[in-house]
């Protein structure tokens, strides 16, 4: 569920926005001043902040810069009575994605937010996942499980598995693996480390009878994709 923070000192407008955004299915948190907003932002990364520029205890511009510094992915929409072009440019320079002058249509704002979230979902990079029904590896989240039970993998093991999963059925020579792991880690990986890592991976993902990594003697290894032994 998307999380929205409303930072608006007009209590009635704040409550109206919160009611309507909640009705749209978003999780909404409200703040009436910059200090309260900063405290909330310290503990949570919001998807969107609706931010008044003229707050009783500070500038919305300054708060926006703080948001973008600590949470670069958070979108900020300014809500303000300031309608000068210079104010709008100042807002965009601070990192806002939009600048809405008061008074405005709450319904139009709701549709704008829904469209923005929908666009982000369409352009969100797909997660790198291997899943054959038994072995699940989420490379984006660095998590893995076998038959529903979590597997603990090291960063090196995730990188090795990623190379295999990106090259199914292809024989990866030991030299190629060493070169690719060197490129990724920016540190030396020797033959012994490679052999040991392959052995450890096998002990974790082939524990229940599946065969995932085939040794091609004298050459390297091949990802066989969960074939039964």
Tab-separated table of C-alpha atoms in Angstrom:
chain	number	residue	atom	x	y	z
A	1	UNK	CA	0.000	0.000	0.000
A	2	UNK	CA	1.316	3.438	-0.950
A	3	UNK	CA	2.045	5.794	1.934
A	4	UNK	CA	1.262	9.507	1.759
A	5	UNK	CA	2.342	12.192	4.214
A	6	UNK	CA	0.293	15.400	4.250
A	7	UNK	CA	2.137	18.416	5.656
A	8	UNK	CA	-0.409	21.236	5.792
A	9	UNK	CA	-1.033	23.703	8.643
A	10	UNK	CA	-4.632	24.380	7.603
A	11	UNK	CA	-6.280	21.760	9.817
A	12	UNK	CA	-9.499	21.615	7.777
A	13	UNK	CA	-7.693	21.188	4.439
A	14	UNK	CA	-5.365	18.652	6.020
A	15	UNK	CA	-8.291	16.620	7.324
A	16	UNK	CA	-10.150	16.887	4.003
A	17	UNK	CA	-7.136	15.678	2.036
A	18	UNK	CA	-6.505	12.849	4.503
A	19	UNK	CA	-10.121	11.679	4.272
A	20	UNK	CA	-10.141	11.642	0.482
A	21	UNK	CA	-6.714	10.009	0.101
A	22	UNK	CA	-7.665	7.324	2.606
A	23	UNK	CA	-10.863	6.712	0.630
A	24	UNK	CA	-8.668	6.017	-2.401
A	25	UNK	CA	-6.954	3.209	-0.500
A	26	UNK	CA	-3.725	4.974	0.427
A	27	UNK	CA	-2.202	4.905	3.903
A	28	UNK	CA	-2.218	8.527	5.062
A	29	UNK	CA	-0.308	10.297	7.836
A	30	UNK	CA	-0.760	13.985	8.653
A	31	UNK	CA	1.429	16.716	10.128
A	32	UNK	CA	0.547	20.340	10.826
A	33	UNK	CA	4.074	21.733	10.916
A	34	UNK	CA	7.628	21.132	9.728
A	35	UNK	CA	8.911	19.747	13.030
A	36	UNK	CA	6.235	17.053	13.225
A	37	UNK	CA	6.821	16.191	9.570
A	38	UNK	CA	10.584	15.871	10.085
A	39	UNK	CA	10.023	13.506	13.019
A	40	UNK	CA	7.690	11.356	10.922
A	41	UNK	CA	10.106	11.320	7.989
A	42	UNK	CA	12.929	10.161	10.241
A	43	UNK	CA	11.176	6.843	10.794
A	44	UNK	CA	9.361	6.192	7.508
A	45	UNK	CA	10.045	6.455	3.778
A	46	UNK	CA	6.828	7.782	2.227
A	47	UNK	CA	5.903	7.305	-1.410
A	48	UNK	CA	4.463	10.825	-1.644
A	49	UNK	CA	4.513	13.980	0.458
A	50	UNK	CA	1.883	16.685	-0.076
A	51	UNK	CA	3.726	19.704	1.253
A	52	UNK	CA	2.600	23.233	2.051
A	53	UNK	CA	5.354	25.775	1.406
A	54	UNK	CA	4.396	28.306	4.092
A	55	UNK	CA	4.521	26.328	7.323
A	56	UNK	CA	4.267	28.037	10.719
A	57	UNK	CA	7.712	26.832	11.867
A	58	UNK	CA	9.712	26.607	8.676
A	59	UNK	CA	9.911	26.574	4.901
A	60	UNK	CA	8.455	23.817	2.786
A	61	UNK	CA	11.358	24.293	0.394
A	62	UNK	CA	13.839	23.391	3.140
A	63	UNK	CA	11.762	20.392	4.183
A	64	UNK	CA	11.595	19.232	0.563
A	65	UNK	CA	15.388	19.354	0.286
A	66	UNK	CA	15.637	17.290	3.466
A	67	UNK	CA	13.179	14.738	2.089
A	68	UNK	CA	15.038	14.371	-1.206
A	69	UNK	CA	18.365	14.078	0.594
A	70	UNK	CA	17.239	11.291	2.912
A	71	UNK	CA	14.605	9.644	0.674
A	72	UNK	CA	15.444	10.344	-3.006
A	73	UNK	CA	12.611	8.119	-4.269
A	74	UNK	CA	9.907	10.018	-2.362
A	75	UNK	CA	7.784	12.263	-4.594
A	76	UNK	CA	6.881	15.741	-3.332
A	77	UNK	CA	3.933	17.841	-4.506
A	78	UNK	CA	3.826	21.403	-3.237
A	79	UNK	CA	0.470	22.855	-2.171
A	80	UNK	CA	0.634	26.633	-1.866
A	81	UNK	CA	-1.067	29.971	-2.319
A	82	UNK	CA	2.101	31.332	-3.958
A	83	UNK	CA	1.403	31.510	-7.691
A	84	UNK	CA	4.441	33.387	-8.967
A	85	UNK	CA	6.521	31.663	-11.626
A	86	UNK	CA	9.657	32.205	-9.546
A	87	UNK	CA	8.055	30.343	-6.644
A	88	UNK	CA	7.178	27.442	-8.914
A	89	UNK	CA	10.717	27.270	-10.286
A	90	UNK	CA	12.046	27.363	-6.727
A	91	UNK	CA	9.810	24.414	-5.905
A	92	UNK	CA	11.029	22.337	-8.811
A	93	UNK	CA	14.627	23.192	-7.997
A	94	UNK	CA	14.038	21.914	-4.456
A	95	UNK	CA	13.024	18.553	-5.911
A	96	UNK	CA	9.235	18.633	-6.228
A	97	UNK	CA	7.497	16.780	-9.061
A	98	UNK	CA	4.513	19.153	-9.130
A	99	UNK	CA	3.370	22.532	-7.810
A	100	UNK	CA	-0.331	23.083	-7.149
A	101	UNK	CA	-1.727	26.497	-6.235
A	102	UNK	CA	-4.622	27.024	-3.849
A	103	UNK	CA	-7.537	26.857	-4.163
A	104	UNK	CA	-7.545	23.569	-6.081
A	105	UNK	CA	-9.877	20.681	-6.818
A	106	UNK	CA	-9.311	17.828	-4.359
A	107	UNK	CA	-10.892	15.412	-6.848
A	108	UNK	CA	-8.450	16.499	-9.564
A	109	UNK	CA	-5.546	16.077	-7.129
A	110	UNK	CA	-6.752	12.562	-6.298
A	111	UNK	CA	-6.784	11.625	-9.976
A	112	UNK	CA	-3.358	13.155	-10.500
A	113	UNK	CA	-1.917	11.112	-7.635
A	114	UNK	CA	-3.554	7.898	-8.864
A	115	UNK	CA	-2.135	8.504	-12.351
A	116	UNK	CA	1.351	9.160	-10.946
A	117	UNK	CA	1.321	5.971	-8.885
A	118	UNK	CA	0.024	3.962	-11.860
A	119	UNK	CA	2.785	5.339	-14.087
A	120	UNK	CA	5.425	4.433	-11.520
A	121	UNK	CA	4.105	0.880	-11.317
A	122	UNK	CA	4.242	0.506	-15.100
A	123	UNK	CA	7.835	1.723	-15.241
A	124	UNK	CA	9.072	-0.058	-12.138
A	125	UNK	CA	11.933	-2.433	-13.001
A	126	UNK	CA	10.967	-6.064	-12.818
A	127	UNK	CA	12.456	-7.964	-9.935
A	128	UNK	CA	15.140	-10.511	-10.726
A	129	UNK	CA	13.633	-13.784	-9.541
A	130	UNK	CA	14.382	-17.446	-10.188
A	131	UNK	CA	11.467	-19.712	-9.275
A	132	UNK	CA	10.997	-23.317	-10.393
A	133	UNK	CA	8.389	-24.220	-7.792
A	134	UNK	CA	10.965	-25.596	-5.348
A	135	UNK	CA	13.833	-23.162	-5.358
A	136	UNK	CA	13.013	-19.457	-5.108
A	137	UNK	CA	15.761	-16.848	-5.353
A	138	UNK	CA	14.894	-13.157	-5.267
A	139	UNK	CA	18.072	-11.423	-6.370
A	140	UNK	CA	16.584	-7.962	-5.849
A	141	UNK	CA	15.710	-8.633	-2.219
A	142	UNK	CA	18.658	-10.989	-1.575
A	143	UNK	CA	16.410	-13.737	-0.211
A	144	UNK	CA	16.021	-17.422	-1.059
A	145	UNK	CA	14.047	-20.478	-0.028
A	146	UNK	CA	13.903	-24.195	-0.852
A	147	UNK	CA	10.523	-25.906	-0.558
A	148	UNK	CA	9.344	-22.893	1.417
A	149	UNK	CA	12.192	-22.967	3.915
A	150	UNK	CA	14.576	-19.979	3.971
A	151	UNK	CA	18.149	-20.471	2.749
A	152	UNK	CA	21.021	-18.328	4.004
A	153	UNK	CA	23.263	-17.264	1.119
A	154	UNK	CA	26.285	-14.983	1.165
A	155	UNK	CA	26.600	-12.006	-1.225
A	156	UNK	CA	29.197	-13.974	-3.206
A	157	UNK	CA	26.818	-16.927	-3.508
A	158	UNK	CA	24.003	-14.672	-4.756
A	159	UNK	CA	26.344	-13.251	-7.395
A	160	UNK	CA	27.414	-16.705	-8.535
A	161	UNK	CA	23.826	-17.933	-8.681
A	162	UNK	CA	22.826	-14.849	-10.646
A	163	UNK	CA	25.460	-15.642	-13.279
A	164	UNK	CA	24.158	-19.199	-13.550
A	165	UNK	CA	20.488	-18.200	-13.739
A	166	UNK	CA	21.236	-15.603	-16.413
A	167	UNK	CA	22.958	-18.294	-18.512
A	168	UNK	CA	20.790	-21.427	-18.194
A	169	UNK	CA	22.094	-24.598	-19.876
A	170	UNK	CA	25.273	-22.821	-20.963
A	171	UNK	CA	28.619	-24.107	-19.802
A	172	UNK	CA	30.368	-21.373	-17.838
A	173	UNK	CA	34.093	-21.947	-17.801
A	174	UNK	CA	35.968	-21.534	-14.568
A	175	UNK	CA	37.916	-18.687	-16.157
A	176	UNK	CA	34.750	-16.852	-17.133
A	177	UNK	CA	33.315	-17.236	-13.650
A	178	UNK	CA	36.512	-15.947	-12.088
A	179	UNK	CA	36.571	-12.947	-14.423
A	180	UNK	CA	32.924	-12.072	-13.821
A	181	UNK	CA	33.200	-12.429	-10.069
A	182	UNK	CA	36.306	-10.255	-10.113
A	183	UNK	CA	34.374	-7.602	-12.054
A	184	UNK	CA	31.492	-7.665	-9.607
A	185	UNK	CA	33.418	-7.798	-6.357
A	186	UNK	CA	36.453	-5.761	-7.420
A	187	UNK	CA	38.629	-8.174	-5.483
A	188	UNK	CA	40.570	-11.318	-6.264
A	189	UNK	CA	38.718	-14.628	-6.439
A	190	UNK	CA	40.964	-17.655	-6.811
A	191	UNK	CA	40.310	-21.215	-7.983
A	192	UNK	CA	40.023	-22.540	-4.446
A	193	UNK	CA	37.430	-19.901	-3.495
A	194	UNK	CA	35.405	-20.729	-6.596
A	195	UNK	CA	35.429	-24.470	-5.896
A	196	UNK	CA	34.522	-23.940	-2.251
A	197	UNK	CA	31.685	-21.552	-3.112
A	198	UNK	CA	30.199	-23.965	-5.662
A	199	UNK	CA	30.312	-26.750	-3.067
A	200	UNK	CA	28.591	-24.608	-0.461
A	201	UNK	CA	25.877	-23.510	-2.879
A	202	UNK	CA	25.190	-27.119	-3.836
A	203	UNK	CA	24.898	-28.146	-0.186
A	204	UNK	CA	22.207	-25.493	0.266
A	205	UNK	CA	20.100	-25.707	-2.894
A	206	UNK	CA	20.459	-29.430	-3.674
A	207	UNK	CA	19.723	-30.614	-0.147
A	208	UNK	CA	16.323	-32.039	-1.085
A	209	UNK	CA	17.309	-34.117	-4.094
A	210	UNK	CA	17.318	-31.556	-6.901
A	211	UNK	CA	20.293	-31.088	-9.205
A	212	UNK	CA	21.060	-27.495	-10.150
A	213	UNK	CA	24.756	-27.204	-10.945
A	214	UNK	CA	26.475	-29.780	-13.152
A	215	UNK	CA	30.254	-30.060	-13.211
A	216	UNK	CA	31.735	-30.202	-16.694
A	217	UNK	CA	35.087	-31.733	-15.802
A	218	UNK	CA	38.099	-29.812	-16.992
A	219	UNK	CA	35.952	-26.931	-18.242
A	220	UNK	CA	33.533	-25.442	-15.719
A	221	UNK	CA	29.904	-25.663	-14.631
A	222	UNK	CA	26.403	-25.697	-16.113
A	223	UNK	CA	23.093	-24.574	-14.595
A	224	UNK	CA	20.654	-27.433	-15.153
A	225	UNK	CA	17.604	-25.691	-13.693
A	226	UNK	CA	16.333	-28.036	-11.012
A	227	UNK	CA	16.472	-31.400	-12.734
A	228	UNK	CA	15.694	-34.342	-10.462
A	229	UNK	CA	18.532	-36.676	-9.611
